[in-house]
Coordinates of C-alpha atoms in Angstrom, one line a residue:
M9 CA 9.6 62.8 -63.9
N10 CA 8.0 59.4 -63.5
S11 CA 4.3 59.0 -62.5
T12 CA 5.0 57.8 -59.0
H13 CA 7.1 60.9 -58.2
K14 CA 4.5 63.2 -59.7
K15 CA 1.8 61.6 -57.5
S16 CA 3.9 62.0 -54.4
S17 CA 4.8 65.6 -55.3
S18 CA 1.1 66.4 -55.9
I19 CA 0.1 65.0 -52.5
F20 CA 2.8 67.0 -50.8
F21 CA 1.7 70.1 -52.7
L22 CA -1.9 69.5 -51.5
S23 CA -0.8 69.3 -47.9
V24 CA 1.1 72.6 -48.2
L25 CA -1.9 74.3 -49.9
L26 CA -4.3 73.1 -47.2
L27 CA -2.3 75.1 -44.6
H28 CA -3.5 78.3 -46.3
V29 CA -7.0 77.5 -47.5
F30 CA -9.0 77.5 -44.3
V31 CA -9.1 80.6 -42.1
F32 CA -12.0 79.9 -39.8
V33 CA -10.5 77.6 -37.3
S34 CA -11.8 76.7 -33.9
K35 CA -9.5 77.2 -30.9
V36 CA -7.5 74.2 -29.8
D37 CA -8.0 75.0 -26.2
S38 CA -11.7 74.6 -26.5
F39 CA -11.2 70.8 -26.2
K40 CA -11.0 69.9 -22.5
T41 CA -9.6 66.7 -21.2
R42 CA -12.2 64.3 -19.7
K43 CA -11.7 61.3 -17.5
L44 CA -11.9 58.0 -19.3
P45 CA -14.5 55.9 -17.4
H46 CA -13.7 52.5 -18.8
A47 CA -10.0 52.5 -19.7
S48 CA -8.5 49.1 -20.1
S49 CA -5.0 50.3 -19.2
S50 CA -3.6 51.3 -15.9
Y51 CA -3.4 55.0 -17.0
R52 CA -5.8 57.6 -18.4
L53 CA -5.5 59.3 -21.7
T54 CA -4.5 63.0 -21.3
S55 CA -4.1 65.9 -23.7
N56 CA -0.5 66.7 -24.8
D57 CA 0.4 69.8 -26.8
H58 CA 4.0 68.6 -27.1
A59 CA 3.3 65.1 -28.3
L60 CA 6.5 64.8 -30.3
V61 CA 8.7 65.1 -27.2
G62 CA 10.1 61.6 -26.6
A63 CA 8.5 60.2 -29.8
T64 CA 10.2 57.4 -31.7
Y65 CA 10.1 57.0 -35.5
V66 CA 9.3 53.6 -37.1
G67 CA 10.5 52.5 -40.5
V68 CA 12.5 55.7 -41.3
G69 CA 13.3 55.7 -45.0
E70 CA 11.3 52.5 -45.7
L71 CA 7.8 54.1 -45.5
Q72 CA 7.2 56.6 -48.3
G73 CA 4.1 58.6 -47.1
P74 CA 2.1 56.1 -45.0
E75 CA -1.6 57.2 -45.1
D76 CA -3.8 55.0 -42.9
I77 CA -3.4 52.1 -40.5
A78 CA -4.9 48.6 -40.1
Y79 CA -3.6 46.4 -37.3
D80 CA -3.8 42.6 -37.2
K81 CA -3.5 41.7 -33.6
K82 CA -3.2 38.0 -34.4
T83 CA 0.0 38.5 -36.3
G84 CA 1.3 41.8 -34.8
I85 CA 1.4 43.4 -38.2
I86 CA 0.5 47.0 -39.2
Y87 CA -0.6 47.5 -42.8
T88 CA -0.3 50.9 -44.4
G89 CA -0.5 52.2 -48.0
C90 CA 2.3 54.3 -49.2
G91 CA 3.1 56.9 -51.9
D92 CA 5.2 54.5 -53.9
G93 CA 2.2 52.3 -54.5
F94 CA 3.2 49.6 -52.0
I95 CA 1.1 48.2 -49.2
K96 CA 3.7 47.9 -46.4
K97 CA 3.8 45.4 -43.6
V98 CA 5.3 46.7 -40.3
Y99 CA 6.0 43.9 -37.9
I100 CA 5.5 45.1 -34.3
G101 CA 4.4 41.9 -32.6
K102 CA 7.8 41.0 -31.2
S103 CA 9.1 44.5 -30.7
K104 CA 6.5 46.5 -28.9
S105 CA 9.1 48.1 -26.6
S106 CA 11.8 48.3 -29.2
D107 CA 12.7 51.0 -31.8
T108 CA 13.6 48.3 -34.3
Y109 CA 10.9 47.1 -36.7
N110 CA 10.9 44.9 -39.8
V111 CA 9.2 46.6 -42.8
E112 CA 8.2 44.6 -45.8
S113 CA 7.1 46.0 -49.2
W114 CA 4.3 43.5 -49.6
V115 CA 2.1 44.4 -52.6
N116 CA 2.2 47.2 -55.1
T117 CA -1.3 48.2 -56.3
G118 CA 0.0 50.2 -59.2
G119 CA -1.9 53.2 -57.8
R120 CA -2.0 55.3 -54.6
P121 CA -3.4 53.2 -51.7
L122 CA -5.0 55.3 -49.1
G123 CA -7.5 53.7 -46.7
V124 CA -6.9 50.2 -45.5
A125 CA -9.0 47.8 -43.5
L126 CA -8.9 44.1 -42.5
G127 CA -11.5 41.9 -44.2
C128 CA -13.3 39.0 -42.7
H129 CA -11.3 36.3 -44.4
N130 CA -7.7 37.3 -43.8
E131 CA -7.8 39.7 -46.8
L132 CA -7.0 43.5 -46.8
I133 CA -9.5 45.9 -48.3
V134 CA -7.8 48.9 -49.9
A135 CA -9.2 52.3 -51.0
D136 CA -6.8 53.2 -53.8
A137 CA -7.2 56.8 -55.0
N138 CA -6.4 55.8 -58.6
K139 CA -7.6 52.3 -58.9
G140 CA -10.8 52.1 -56.9
L141 CA -11.8 49.6 -54.1
L142 CA -9.4 46.7 -54.0
N143 CA -9.2 43.3 -52.3
V144 CA -5.7 42.0 -51.5
S145 CA -5.7 38.3 -50.6
K146 CA -3.5 36.9 -47.8
D147 CA -1.2 35.7 -50.6
G148 CA -0.9 39.2 -52.1
V149 CA -3.2 38.8 -55.1
V150 CA -4.8 42.2 -55.9
K151 CA -8.4 42.2 -57.2
L152 CA -10.6 45.1 -58.2
L153 CA -13.9 45.1 -56.4
T154 CA -15.5 48.2 -57.8
D155 CA -14.6 51.5 -59.4
E156 CA -17.9 53.1 -60.3
A157 CA -21.4 53.7 -59.0
E158 CA -24.5 55.0 -60.7
G159 CA -22.5 55.5 -63.9
L160 CA -19.9 57.7 -62.2
R161 CA -16.4 56.4 -61.9
F162 CA -14.5 57.0 -58.6
N163 CA -11.8 59.6 -59.0
L164 CA -10.4 59.6 -55.4
T165 CA -11.3 56.4 -53.5
D166 CA -10.3 57.4 -50.0
G167 CA -11.5 55.8 -46.7
V168 CA -12.7 52.3 -46.0
D169 CA -13.8 50.0 -43.2
V170 CA -15.4 46.5 -43.0
A171 CA -18.4 45.5 -40.9
H172 CA -18.6 42.2 -39.1
N173 CA -21.0 40.8 -41.7
G174 CA -18.5 41.6 -44.5
M175 CA -20.2 44.7 -45.9
I176 CA -17.6 47.2 -47.0
Y177 CA -18.2 50.9 -46.4
F178 CA -16.0 53.4 -48.3
T179 CA -15.8 56.9 -49.6
D180 CA -15.0 58.5 -52.9
A181 CA -13.7 61.9 -51.9
S182 CA -14.5 63.3 -55.3
Y183 CA -16.1 61.8 -58.4
K184 CA -14.9 64.9 -60.4
Y185 CA -11.3 65.4 -59.4
G186 CA -8.5 62.9 -58.9
I187 CA -5.8 63.0 -56.3
N188 CA -3.5 65.3 -58.4
D189 CA -6.3 67.9 -58.6
A190 CA -7.7 67.5 -55.1
T191 CA -7.1 71.1 -54.3
L192 CA -9.5 72.1 -57.0
D193 CA -12.2 70.1 -55.2
I194 CA -11.4 71.5 -51.8
N195 CA -11.1 75.1 -53.0
G196 CA -14.2 74.9 -55.2
G197 CA -16.6 74.4 -52.3
I198 CA -18.8 72.1 -54.3
P199 CA -19.6 68.7 -52.8
Y200 CA -18.6 65.9 -55.1
G201 CA -18.0 63.2 -52.4
R202 CA -20.0 60.1 -51.8
L203 CA -20.3 57.5 -49.0
M204 CA -20.9 54.0 -50.4
S205 CA -21.2 50.3 -49.6
F206 CA -20.0 47.3 -51.4
N207 CA -21.6 43.9 -50.9
P208 CA -19.0 41.1 -51.4
V209 CA -21.8 38.5 -51.9
T210 CA -23.9 40.3 -54.5
L211 CA -21.0 42.4 -55.8
K212 CA -23.3 45.4 -55.8
T213 CA -22.1 49.0 -55.1
K214 CA -24.6 51.3 -53.4
V215 CA -24.5 55.0 -52.9
L216 CA -25.6 55.8 -49.4
L217 CA -24.9 59.6 -49.3
R218 CA -24.2 62.1 -52.1
D219 CA -23.0 65.7 -52.1
L220 CA -20.4 65.3 -49.4
F221 CA -17.5 67.8 -49.0
F222 CA -14.3 65.8 -49.6
A223 CA -15.5 62.6 -48.0
N224 CA -12.6 61.1 -46.2
G225 CA -12.1 58.5 -43.4
V226 CA -14.7 55.9 -42.5
V227 CA -15.2 53.6 -39.5
V228 CA -17.9 51.2 -38.5
S229 CA -19.2 51.5 -34.9
P230 CA -18.4 48.6 -32.5
D231 CA -22.1 47.8 -32.2
Q232 CA -22.4 47.8 -36.1
S233 CA -25.4 50.2 -36.0
Y234 CA -23.7 53.1 -37.8
V235 CA -20.6 54.3 -39.7
I236 CA -18.8 57.6 -39.0
F237 CA -17.4 59.5 -42.0
C238 CA -15.2 62.6 -42.1
E239 CA -15.8 65.6 -44.3
T240 CA -12.4 67.3 -44.3
P241 CA -13.1 71.0 -45.2
K242 CA -16.2 71.0 -43.0
R243 CA -14.0 70.0 -40.0
W244 CA -16.7 67.5 -38.8
C245 CA -17.5 63.9 -38.7
R246 CA -21.0 62.6 -39.1
K247 CA -22.9 59.3 -38.5
Y248 CA -24.8 57.3 -41.1
Y249 CA -27.0 54.6 -39.5
I250 CA -26.8 51.2 -41.2
G251 CA -29.1 49.4 -38.8
G252 CA -31.9 49.8 -36.3
K253 CA -34.8 52.3 -36.3
K254 CA -32.6 55.1 -37.5
K255 CA -31.3 53.2 -40.5
G256 CA -30.6 55.5 -43.5
S257 CA -30.5 58.7 -41.4
T258 CA -27.6 60.9 -40.5
E259 CA -26.6 63.0 -37.6
N260 CA -23.5 64.9 -36.4
F261 CA -20.9 62.9 -34.4
I262 CA -18.4 65.8 -33.7
E263 CA -18.0 69.2 -35.3
S264 CA -15.8 72.3 -35.1
L265 CA -12.7 70.2 -34.9
P266 CA -9.4 72.1 -34.4
G267 CA -7.9 70.6 -37.5
L268 CA -8.8 69.0 -40.8
P269 CA -10.1 65.5 -40.2
D270 CA -8.6 62.7 -42.4
N271 CA -8.9 59.1 -41.3
I272 CA -10.8 57.9 -38.2
R273 CA -10.2 54.5 -36.4
Y274 CA -11.6 52.6 -33.5
D275 CA -9.2 51.1 -31.0
G276 CA -11.3 48.3 -29.6
E277 CA -11.3 50.0 -26.2
G278 CA -14.1 52.5 -26.4
H279 CA -12.3 55.2 -28.3
Y280 CA -12.3 56.7 -31.8
W281 CA -9.1 58.3 -33.0
I282 CA -9.4 61.1 -35.5
A283 CA -6.2 62.1 -37.4
M284 CA -6.1 65.7 -38.4
G285 CA -4.0 67.9 -40.7
Q286 CA -3.1 71.5 -40.0
A287 CA -5.8 74.0 -40.5
N288 CA -3.4 76.9 -40.9
S289 CA 0.2 77.8 -40.7
T290 CA 0.3 79.1 -37.2
S291 CA 2.0 77.2 -34.4
N292 CA -1.3 76.2 -32.8
N293 CA -2.6 74.8 -36.1
G294 CA -5.0 72.1 -35.0
G295 CA -3.1 69.2 -36.5
G296 CA -2.6 66.0 -34.5
I297 CA -4.8 63.2 -33.3
L298 CA -8.0 63.5 -31.2
A299 CA -9.6 60.7 -29.2
T300 CA -13.3 60.6 -28.4
D301 CA -15.6 58.3 -26.6
L302 CA -18.4 56.5 -28.4
T303 CA -20.7 59.5 -28.0
G304 CA -18.3 62.0 -29.6
K305 CA -17.0 63.6 -26.4
T306 CA -13.4 64.5 -26.5
I307 CA -11.1 62.4 -24.3
A308 CA -7.7 63.6 -25.4
F309 CA -5.9 65.6 -28.0
Y310 CA -2.2 65.0 -29.0
T311 CA -0.7 67.9 -30.9
D312 CA 2.5 69.8 -31.5
S313 CA 3.9 72.6 -33.6
N314 CA 3.7 71.9 -37.3
F315 CA 2.1 68.5 -36.6
S316 CA -0.2 67.1 -39.3
L317 CA -1.5 63.5 -39.5
S318 CA -3.6 61.5 -41.9
G319 CA -4.0 58.4 -39.8
G320 CA -3.4 56.8 -36.4
N321 CA -4.6 54.4 -33.8
K322 CA -3.8 53.2 -30.3
I323 CA -2.2 49.7 -30.1
G324 CA -1.4 48.6 -26.6
D325 CA 0.3 51.4 -24.7
Y326 CA 1.4 53.2 -27.9
L327 CA -0.2 55.6 -30.3
Y328 CA 1.0 55.1 -33.9
C329 CA 0.6 58.2 -36.1
L330 CA 0.9 58.5 -39.9
Y331 CA 1.1 61.3 -42.4
F332 CA 1.0 61.0 -46.2
S333 CA 4.2 63.0 -46.7
N334 CA 6.3 61.6 -43.9
P335 CA 8.9 58.8 -44.5
Y336 CA 8.0 57.1 -41.2
I337 CA 5.4 56.3 -38.6
I338 CA 5.5 58.3 -35.4
K339 CA 5.2 56.2 -32.2
L340 CA 4.0 57.9 -29.0
D341 CA 4.3 56.1 -25.6
L342 CA 1.0 56.9 -23.8
T343 CA 2.4 55.8 -20.4
Q344 CA 4.8 58.8 -20.6
S345 CA 2.2 61.4 -21.7

């Protein structure tokens, strides 16, 4: 069995095990739909517990386990890292109302790309589980930015986002266990995760927070005052302040999530989108994607039976949803919800 197949199989095995690991799960119906005060669209987001009804599937067979999403609105391109090591480009700019999309296998990192974020100079920043934090130029040249901090190598570089000033914020889910042994980290109940920053000017890597439980997705707030990071087994997302009077402090953003939070993204319209995996094997399993406002109040929750996600974001009138063991991206039409 080749190494790529082993990695993909291990990731799938992890997703199956996660269904049975956690037994203390909050009820899905505890999340109430709230009106959206400043929606830019002509409709309001609403909860939907049958989200897959009417869904379309993008890039079927061409996307091997898409994990996270970065959208370049100037070019109409979605970037996502896949289980075969490729960063894929999905061209949606000219086909927003079509079920036909062009998918390009753009760059192979030689590892397992997970989190992806657009940089400040037309580059793509990639959190590669095996390689570390990478920079991919617009011409497709891959460069290692960092793979260790405080003498500890990253073993599972996971989530990433880029601030307006170019500072990169990212997570190492575990400095002890790699992606093939991630279940040992999760089941062990010992926090080996870290939240870090990388300064592209000084080339310095700084540990911001230690002892995190499987540190996962990261997003920078629109006002650039804090980052939100997810701790998957804790079923919560927390804030770390990067500016202002609270700089260096932490506080909860949202907790008691119905599922296991993976990546979190900001849609540019006042909402964060938290992709979640199943918390157990029942039909109401908490998997799906949850939207909050900037204060952490739940706006909407899209779920379905046996529905797990690792990434997602709203682009126009559509919600694009990804999962690291699916061979496609799920597209939901929010005007039909």
